[in-house]
Amino acid sequence: MKSIALRLMSGFLVIIVIISAVFSYVGIRFIENRVMAEAQNRVSESLMASTQIYGSELRSIQQVVRLTADRIFLKDALRSGQVGRAGAVLKDVLRQEQLDELVVTNAEGRVLLRPANPTRVGDNRANDPLLQAVRERREAVAATAVVQRSELLREAPELAARTYADTGRPADTPDRMMLVAAAPVPDGGNRVLGMVYGGVLLDGRNDFVDRIKQGVFQDALYQGKSVGASTLFLHDVRIATTVLNADGTRALGTRIGAEIYQRVVLDGRPWVAPTFAVSDWYLAAYAPLKSIGGERIGMLGAGLLEAPYLDLKRRSTLMFLAITLAGTALTIGLSYVISQRFSVPLRTLVAASQRLARGDLAAKVPTPAVTEFAELAQGFNAMADALRARDEKLREFTRRKIMESERLAVIGQLAAGVAHELNNPLQGIVAYSHLLREKEGERGGNGSKAWVEKIVTQADRCATIVRGLLDFARPRTPVTKPTAVKALVEGCVALVEDQALFHNIEVVRQFGADVPEVVVDPSLMQQVFMNLIINAAEAMPDGGRLLLTTRVDPAEKMVEVEVSDTGHGIARADLDRIFDPFFTTKAVGHGTGLGLAISFGIVKEHHGTISVESEVGKGTTFSVRLPLRDRVEG
Ligand SMILES: Nc1ncnc2c1ncn2[C@@H]1O[C@H](COP(=O)(O)OP(=O)(O)OP(=O)(O)O)[C@@H](O)[C@H]1O
Ligand SMILES: [Mg+2]
């Protein structure tokens, strides 16, 4: 058995748990998606910014080369055919502008001047796509380019040697990557005197990527690590990067995953995804770098350390869970209050009905706010009121009954006393009246015989009344023995059957078979049945039918004797009083009103019951129920 509060609470709990679970799941997924979308946005923007910075670097080299090509002394030197004269100035330019390569060619692309290595000239660069573009467009161009180590060797051996701490590629691998620009040296007219070609070697240029990173991410740190990373790739190899190895050195020469290389460089599609780079997870984005001919030769990468976002995600999730939990706790608290609102009135009602059951009729319940409970409480209070009213009536009735029976008891005692006192003189009167009658009879009578006869009758009658009274008053212990009720009833019938009273009465017997013997005082019980039979006959002055029934009721372990008549019946108002002593409806001098009172006492003494059912004009049935032997106690 569960209390209503418990049921309500568990119902609420199930709902709350389901709602919070769904809510938490949706909320956490939402936070995850938001944070990751935000991070992806951020990394895409970073890559865009990096590309812009890269482009501006490219433009600044283009600018330098263009301005150099425009200088008068270079035109003069080219016109005069003595290009070597420009060597000293161009060497200064090389140093000041921090270029790694600077050459001057003739209009066809043959190298005329190499300020960094003046003896190595004369090589033909006509096939260089950048110079071809200059010749075609007659203007300055710039691009990222893959350059051969052999070309760098011509410029300066230390340049060719400058590479990075290599992990997989041999140091003399031919490919290097440069930012290159070239510009025509115009004659003033339509003729081109020559071309200037300059470039910056990107391999190992960590300061270059540092600048990009600085421009994009500033100095933001997370747990001592920079939140952003910037890397230049030649093909799939990191040639300049801000990503560090575990020992703190730059992760140069390491390769990117084949999948990313395939996608970005070979397929030319963008990539934004969580990527493991060297020792940390980054959310990384890559954009391909193209040569002047449109060929994808490498990538520019921007990475955002994933950890701060995971951290943010974790903290947001925790915060969200904490709020959900607090909400859940609050809801549970509220549902407790609500369930109490329902269960408290019910508990009060239960307690009140228990008090009522224990007899405290003053038990009342307060009226709660909920309509149905209020109705219940009002119903209960009305019931308690009704019970109290009935209880008071019953008390009053009992009090009256007790007073009445006390009065009757006193009358009974008085009557018994009077009867006792009257008995002796009455015996004298009876004896002498009988003697007088005999004497009168002997003397032959002179007219006073009828009077004497009257005296005898009346005296006998007085004696009968007094005997009845004495019987009623005298406490008599029954002398019991096993007796067949059928025989008792038959004995009674035999005694009265021939009397005038019974002349017009048909006596019907319905004696049940197997009715066991009962343990009774036979003479007392005979008195009872006799009384009932005579009463029945007296109720049928014009004749009728007297039905005598005996039966056994095994369930109740009782033997039942019914005396039923078709007489005038008993008025409803009299039914309550027929067992009272001296209650009689018979004419004065015809009934004492003691018959049923005495019978009631006798049956009660035998632990039995006597009851009556009657309908005026139809007849009356008296039932005497006597317990079977094993029910008789004491
Ligand atoms: N079978 C019956 N039919 C109708 N009324 C009856 C019957 N038996 C009893 N009564 C009513 O009950 C009253 C009381 O009966 P009870 O036997 O005590 O006294 P009584 O018969 O009047 O007087 P007594 O028995 O002393 O001669 C009767 O006066 C009668 O009104
Ligand atoms: Mg009687």
Short mmCIF file of N, CA, C and O in Angstrom, two decimals, residues 28-45 272-274 283 304 306 309-310 312-313:
data_model
loop_
_atom_site.label_atom_id
_atom_site.label_comp_id
_atom_site.label_asym_id
_atom_site.label_seq_id
_atom_site.Cartn_x
_atom_site.Cartn_y
_atom_site.Cartn_z
N ILE A 28 22.80 20.24 -24.10
CA ILE A 28 24.23 19.96 -24.25
C ILE A 28 24.59 19.89 -25.73
O ILE A 28 25.61 20.43 -26.17
N ARG A 29 23.71 19.22 -26.51
CA ARG A 29 23.97 19.16 -27.95
C ARG A 29 24.01 20.57 -28.55
O ARG A 29 24.86 20.88 -29.37
N PHE A 30 23.09 21.41 -28.08
CA PHE A 30 23.02 22.78 -28.58
C PHE A 30 24.32 23.52 -28.26
O PHE A 30 24.92 24.15 -29.13
N ILE A 31 24.76 23.40 -27.00
CA ILE A 31 25.99 24.08 -26.59
C ILE A 31 27.16 23.59 -27.43
O ILE A 31 27.94 24.38 -27.98
N GLU A 32 27.25 22.25 -27.57
CA GLU A 32 28.35 21.68 -28.35
C GLU A 32 28.37 22.26 -29.76
O GLU A 32 29.41 22.72 -30.24
N ASN A 33 27.17 22.24 -30.38
CA ASN A 33 27.10 22.73 -31.75
C ASN A 33 27.45 24.20 -31.83
O ASN A 33 28.19 24.63 -32.71
N ARG A 34 26.92 24.99 -30.88
CA ARG A 34 27.19 26.42 -30.88
C ARG A 34 28.68 26.68 -30.75
O ARG A 34 29.26 27.44 -31.54
N VAL A 35 29.28 26.04 -29.77
CA VAL A 35 30.70 26.31 -29.49
C VAL A 35 31.53 25.90 -30.70
O VAL A 35 32.41 26.63 -31.15
N MET A 36 31.24 24.72 -31.26
CA MET A 36 32.05 24.24 -32.36
C MET A 36 31.82 25.11 -33.61
O MET A 36 32.75 25.40 -34.35
N ALA A 37 30.55 25.53 -33.81
CA ALA A 37 30.26 26.39 -34.96
C ALA A 37 31.02 27.71 -34.81
O ALA A 37 31.61 28.22 -35.77
N GLU A 38 31.03 28.21 -33.57
CA GLU A 38 31.74 29.45 -33.28
C GLU A 38 33.23 29.29 -33.59
O GLU A 38 33.85 30.13 -34.25
N ALA A 39 33.79 28.16 -33.15
CA ALA A 39 35.21 27.91 -33.36
C ALA A 39 35.52 27.80 -34.86
O ALA A 39 36.53 28.33 -35.34
N GLN A 40 34.63 27.13 -35.58
CA GLN A 40 34.86 26.97 -37.02
C GLN A 40 34.82 28.32 -37.72
O GLN A 40 35.64 28.60 -38.60
N ASN A 41 33.87 29.13 -37.27
CA ASN A 41 33.78 30.49 -37.80
C ASN A 41 35.08 31.23 -37.58
O ASN A 41 35.63 31.86 -38.48
N ARG A 42 35.51 31.13 -36.33
CA ARG A 42 36.72 31.83 -35.93
C ARG A 42 37.90 31.37 -36.79
O ARG A 42 38.67 32.19 -37.28
N VAL A 43 38.03 30.07 -37.00
CA VAL A 43 39.20 29.57 -37.73
C VAL A 43 39.10 29.95 -39.21
O VAL A 43 40.11 30.27 -39.83
N SER A 44 37.87 29.98 -39.74
CA SER A 44 37.72 30.40 -41.13
C SER A 44 38.13 31.86 -41.29
O SER A 44 38.84 32.22 -42.24
N GLU A 45 37.68 32.67 -40.32
CA GLU A 45 38.07 34.09 -40.36
C GLU A 45 39.57 34.24 -40.25
O GLU A 45 40.19 35.06 -40.93
N VAL A 272 38.11 22.63 -43.22
CA VAL A 272 37.99 23.17 -41.86
C VAL A 272 37.57 22.01 -40.97
O VAL A 272 36.47 21.48 -41.13
N ALA A 273 38.45 21.56 -40.10
CA ALA A 273 38.12 20.41 -39.25
C ALA A 273 39.12 20.30 -38.12
O ALA A 273 40.22 20.85 -38.19
N PRO A 274 38.73 19.57 -37.07
CA PRO A 274 39.70 19.32 -36.01
C PRO A 274 40.84 18.48 -36.58
O PRO A 274 40.61 17.51 -37.28
N LEU A 283 41.73 23.17 -34.29
CA LEU A 283 40.69 23.28 -35.30
C LEU A 283 41.38 24.04 -36.42
O LEU A 283 41.74 25.20 -36.24
N LEU A 304 43.42 26.87 -34.72
CA LEU A 304 43.02 27.38 -33.41
C LEU A 304 43.14 26.23 -32.44
O LEU A 304 42.59 25.15 -32.71
N GLU A 306 42.33 23.66 -29.94
CA GLU A 306 40.97 23.18 -29.66
C GLU A 306 40.68 23.22 -28.16
O GLU A 306 39.52 23.39 -27.75
N TYR A 309 38.36 25.74 -26.54
CA TYR A 309 36.95 25.56 -26.92
C TYR A 309 36.34 24.38 -26.18
O TYR A 309 35.19 24.41 -25.75
N LEU A 310 37.16 23.32 -26.07
CA LEU A 310 36.66 22.16 -25.31
C LEU A 310 36.39 22.58 -23.88
O LEU A 310 35.40 22.18 -23.26
N LEU A 312 35.67 25.61 -22.87
CA LEU A 312 34.47 26.46 -22.87
C LEU A 312 33.22 25.58 -22.93
O LEU A 312 32.26 25.77 -22.20
N LYS A 313 33.33 24.55 -23.80
CA LYS A 313 32.22 23.64 -23.97
C LYS A 313 31.93 22.94 -22.64
O LYS A 313 30.78 22.84 -22.20
#
